């Protein structure tokens, strides 16, 4: 279980994340939603140790994450950010093999290789594993990075806007894979999402942030209704039910 | 930044410059034309002051012209290879003609400065990525390459000492008979003033200039010729003075904007003030010895340029 | 061609040049000339490997392939520290007389400088790469001018000689520090073996590296110290060679297409030895030039640098 306790982050004098407390339930997909600048990515970065919090703490089970050794932490929690700019030219397989670094320190054992094969297979990348990343489309590259995270085999998988720059088909593909990670492999996924409908359709729980604070939190159905959405986005958003999914029709609301 | 304040500053600094030196000269000494003091004054002090004024105006204006033509704040004789090309020209003239005459040096140096700058402008035209920072980077590297060619041939022909002397911008060697070439900058400055508006227009681009009836190619080439002329005369008489053409126009543009006709007088006078101040500092610090001007300007100029770089980013964002 | 084959080819080439340099045209007093040549070969190898190693690891932690410790002014810092000590404590000071003490002080100062540079410039990806590059170059100019400035203050008549007296160059290798330099290099490599795989992960970028369990801040700190020590070593041995690291590191990236630092560093080191020992051999024995290798490296490095800049800018814009 991940517990965020009274966490704050200041950029200059402005609190980007303001005294946030949240508990992440295991075995579920939790989405962070909210308007731009709400502090979603900053919160995720602090949970994943990419960024140090100014005050407050994050507990993994019962331990403060700052006290956990880097490589032990990397075996429990993985994070995938939106920008993956690299100087080096890697093949898909090389990238995915890096996912085993916390275990192998660069020398892959038989077991590591098995994990890499499985991850490639899981993401349908086995056939193209020797292609270079810079030759791939955005969706393929995103899948390769997710495969790396799968090979890392952590209980918690954190993703920061993984659907950015992806078309509809690939977005759906990625979300289905994340669902499978939770349902089949028992992982816990935390994801920052821009598109409220992807959050509604695929996540179990939603944490809504606004101006650095948690404004709503709970099971998806408690959040995806016009009342709650009005508080989060300052918009009147009608919610329609389609094949058991709640869809927010925000395109012509005001 | 008012023009008259700058002029007053220039006058004050000029008088300090005239009466500063190993030989103590008082204004009353000058009344006696036959005294040693008066002789030093007329042979050394006045030529030195005139040289500083002309070089200061010239280099600043040269930088200003280059910046308007390239529409890049960081292009100047220092950052476009002009000074290095001029130096290479002097070396080549010394190689081809044993004990090259002054005229030969002038011609070669001018030709190289002109060609060197033209080549850089050509490179600029080919670069699609016109980042304000990227262009001077290429220019500095281009200057480094030219300079390493100079050093190479200097090594092979035992001319390194001479070249080192050219490298060192130094006003202490300026005496009567050794600086008059700098007077070339006077007509150059006048032409620059007359053409100021056209340089601004040409900087807006070829299409824009033609639309306003400005002969783009002619104005562009005229600008480069003027820059090469100034650079050559300064390098030949004083030596290399780095950064002057870079920072002075930029300082003026922070206060006065980029209309050449309006900023040209300020730029010229501020160039004089800046160079005079540096020269006086260099003469005072280890009195009665002197620190060569290019060192003083190099330290102060590069520090100011660094500050400008960081501040520029601050207000660009 | 496999990377192991490429490494073998490089190693053979390096051996050939080392052999040629050691034995070619060795006339008369073999026992006199041979040890001297060996010392020179060793000095060039230690320098080359130190520069190659420090440049590759520095570029990995700063996530780029254009900035190098030398381009950011680290070797100019060495000169500044030396001149400072000389200036404030005089030539008879223990810090000048005792080479080891002097060397240690320089290393400490350079490490501090590198840390400040990193904290103000590289942290948080605040500045674009070309901006950092220009800042680095101007900083180098500033430190260089400041060094000469101090030297003029020390001795206004002899400062040009002071420069060559105080600092090593290819023609005047500082052999006293050779053994300590070699020892530093060996220690650096022993340490390097422990961080090679972390550096590999580092090339995936900061966020991925932290995700995979690399203690990012600690590694960055260690690598900064490592590069500073290595650059201090090479600068103390043969003086500054600004663009050398850039050339060998990038040649290594191009020739050995891999992310593995063990291979990249080995490759860059061998290329360094080939370039320095081979280059020196060709200059001394084939063309019989009197120029120094640094001049040639500056020339080639400048051209290569512009090529790299233009290539990078095309992919950026």
GROMACS .gro file of C-alpha atoms in nm, chain B residues 74 79 123 127 129 131-134 136-138 140-142 144-146 148-149 151-152 155-157 161 164 168 170 243 246 281-282 285-286 289-292 294-296 298-303 305-306 309-310 313 317, chain C residues 120-121 126-139 141-146 148-149 152-153 156-157 159-161 243 288-292 295-296 298-306 309-310 313-314 316-317:
model
  108
  328UNK     CA    1   2.526   3.826  -3.102
  333UNK     CA    2   3.188   3.631  -3.324
  377UNK     CA    3   2.731   2.998  -4.401
  381UNK     CA    4   2.184   2.737  -4.185
  383UNK     CA    5   1.830   2.676  -3.766
  385UNK     CA    6   1.874   3.032  -3.318
  386UNK     CA    7   2.009   3.352  -3.164
  387UNK     CA    8   2.264   3.154  -2.965
  388UNK     CA    9   2.352   2.905  -3.236
  390UNK     CA   10   2.754   3.316  -3.268
  391UNK     CA   11   2.861   2.965  -3.164
  392UNK     CA   12   2.928   2.878  -3.526
  394UNK     CA   13   3.329   3.169  -3.273
  395UNK     CA   14   3.426   2.823  -3.397
  396UNK     CA   15   3.483   2.960  -3.745
  398UNK     CA   16   3.896   2.956  -3.401
  399UNK     CA   17   3.960   2.762  -3.720
  400UNK     CA   18   4.092   3.069  -3.903
  402UNK     CA   19   4.453   2.801  -3.584
  403UNK     CA   20   4.549   2.828  -3.953
  405UNK     CA   21   4.910   2.999  -3.574
  406UNK     CA   22   5.006   2.697  -3.785
  409UNK     CA   23   5.486   2.831  -3.628
  410UNK     CA   24   5.620   2.694  -3.955
  411UNK     CA   25   5.775   3.025  -4.051
  415UNK     CA   26   5.627   3.629  -3.195
  418UNK     CA   27   5.145   3.723  -3.074
  422UNK     CA   28   4.770   4.164  -2.820
  424UNK     CA   29   4.780   4.742  -2.722
  497UNK     CA   30   3.388   4.186  -2.753
  500UNK     CA   31   2.942   4.276  -2.937
  535UNK     CA   32   4.204   5.086  -1.585
  536UNK     CA   33   4.480   4.901  -1.769
  539UNK     CA   34   4.647   4.902  -1.211
  540UNK     CA   35   5.020   4.834  -1.238
  543UNK     CA   36   5.347   4.949  -1.642
  544UNK     CA   37   5.046   4.882  -1.861
  545UNK     CA   38   4.809   4.595  -1.916
  546UNK     CA   39   4.737   4.547  -2.288
  548UNK     CA   40   4.272   4.340  -2.518
  549UNK     CA   41   4.318   4.178  -2.178
  550UNK     CA   42   4.125   4.446  -1.991
  552UNK     CA   43   3.866   4.064  -2.265
  553UNK     CA   44   3.802   4.027  -1.893
  554UNK     CA   45   3.543   4.303  -1.859
  555UNK     CA   46   3.383   4.236  -2.197
  556UNK     CA   47   3.339   3.862  -2.152
  557UNK     CA   48   3.200   3.914  -1.804
  559UNK     CA   49   2.860   3.935  -2.223
  560UNK     CA   50   2.793   3.651  -1.979
  563UNK     CA   51   2.340   3.615  -2.194
  564UNK     CA   52   2.172   3.525  -1.866
  567UNK     CA   53   1.722   3.466  -2.129
  571UNK     CA   54   1.099   3.424  -2.154
  691UNK     CA   55   2.388   2.659  -1.157
  692UNK     CA   56   2.372   2.546  -1.518
  697UNK     CA   57   1.681   2.503  -1.726
  698UNK     CA   58   1.892   2.603  -2.022
  699UNK     CA   59   1.908   2.479  -2.379
  700UNK     CA   60   2.226   2.313  -2.489
  701UNK     CA   61   2.350   2.587  -2.726
  702UNK     CA   62   2.310   2.841  -2.453
  703UNK     CA   63   2.526   2.634  -2.218
  704UNK     CA   64   2.779   2.589  -2.495
  705UNK     CA   65   2.808   2.963  -2.560
  706UNK     CA   66   2.827   3.032  -2.188
  707UNK     CA   67   3.101   2.770  -2.156
  708UNK     CA   68   3.304   2.922  -2.438
  709UNK     CA   69   3.274   3.275  -2.309
  710UNK     CA   70   3.357   3.150  -1.961
  712UNK     CA   71   3.761   3.325  -2.272
  713UNK     CA   72   3.699   3.506  -1.946
  714UNK     CA   73   3.915   3.266  -1.746
  715UNK     CA   74   4.184   3.272  -2.016
  716UNK     CA   75   4.196   3.652  -2.024
  717UNK     CA   76   4.196   3.662  -1.644
  719UNK     CA   77   4.698   3.634  -1.877
  720UNK     CA   78   4.584   3.944  -1.692
  723UNK     CA   79   5.092   4.062  -1.670
  724UNK     CA   80   5.048   4.178  -1.313
  727UNK     CA   81   5.469   4.308  -1.712
  728UNK     CA   82   5.779   4.247  -1.923
  730UNK     CA   83   5.438   3.755  -1.921
  731UNK     CA   84   5.460   3.581  -2.257
  732UNK     CA   85   5.748   3.371  -2.124
  814UNK     CA   86   3.845   2.017  -2.853
  859UNK     CA   87   5.885   1.739  -3.997
  860UNK     CA   88   5.678   2.034  -3.890
  861UNK     CA   89   5.766   2.262  -3.606
  862UNK     CA   90   5.404   2.327  -3.512
  863UNK     CA   91   5.253   2.166  -3.204
  866UNK     CA   92   4.731   2.368  -3.317
  867UNK     CA   93   4.633   2.082  -3.548
  869UNK     CA   94   4.225   2.297  -3.266
  870UNK     CA   95   4.196   2.316  -3.643
  871UNK     CA   96   4.051   1.968  -3.693
  872UNK     CA   97   3.845   1.997  -3.375
  873UNK     CA   98   3.695   2.327  -3.485
  874UNK     CA   99   3.582   2.188  -3.817
  875UNK     CA  100   3.447   1.872  -3.656
  876UNK     CA  101   3.269   2.081  -3.397
  877UNK     CA  102   3.091   2.289  -3.661
  880UNK     CA  103   2.665   2.150  -3.440
  881UNK     CA  104   2.511   2.159  -3.785
  884UNK     CA  105   2.076   2.149  -3.520
  885UNK     CA  106   1.920   1.968  -3.813
  887UNK     CA  107   1.670   1.976  -3.333
  888UNK     CA  108   1.500   2.209  -3.574
   0.00000   0.00000   0.00000
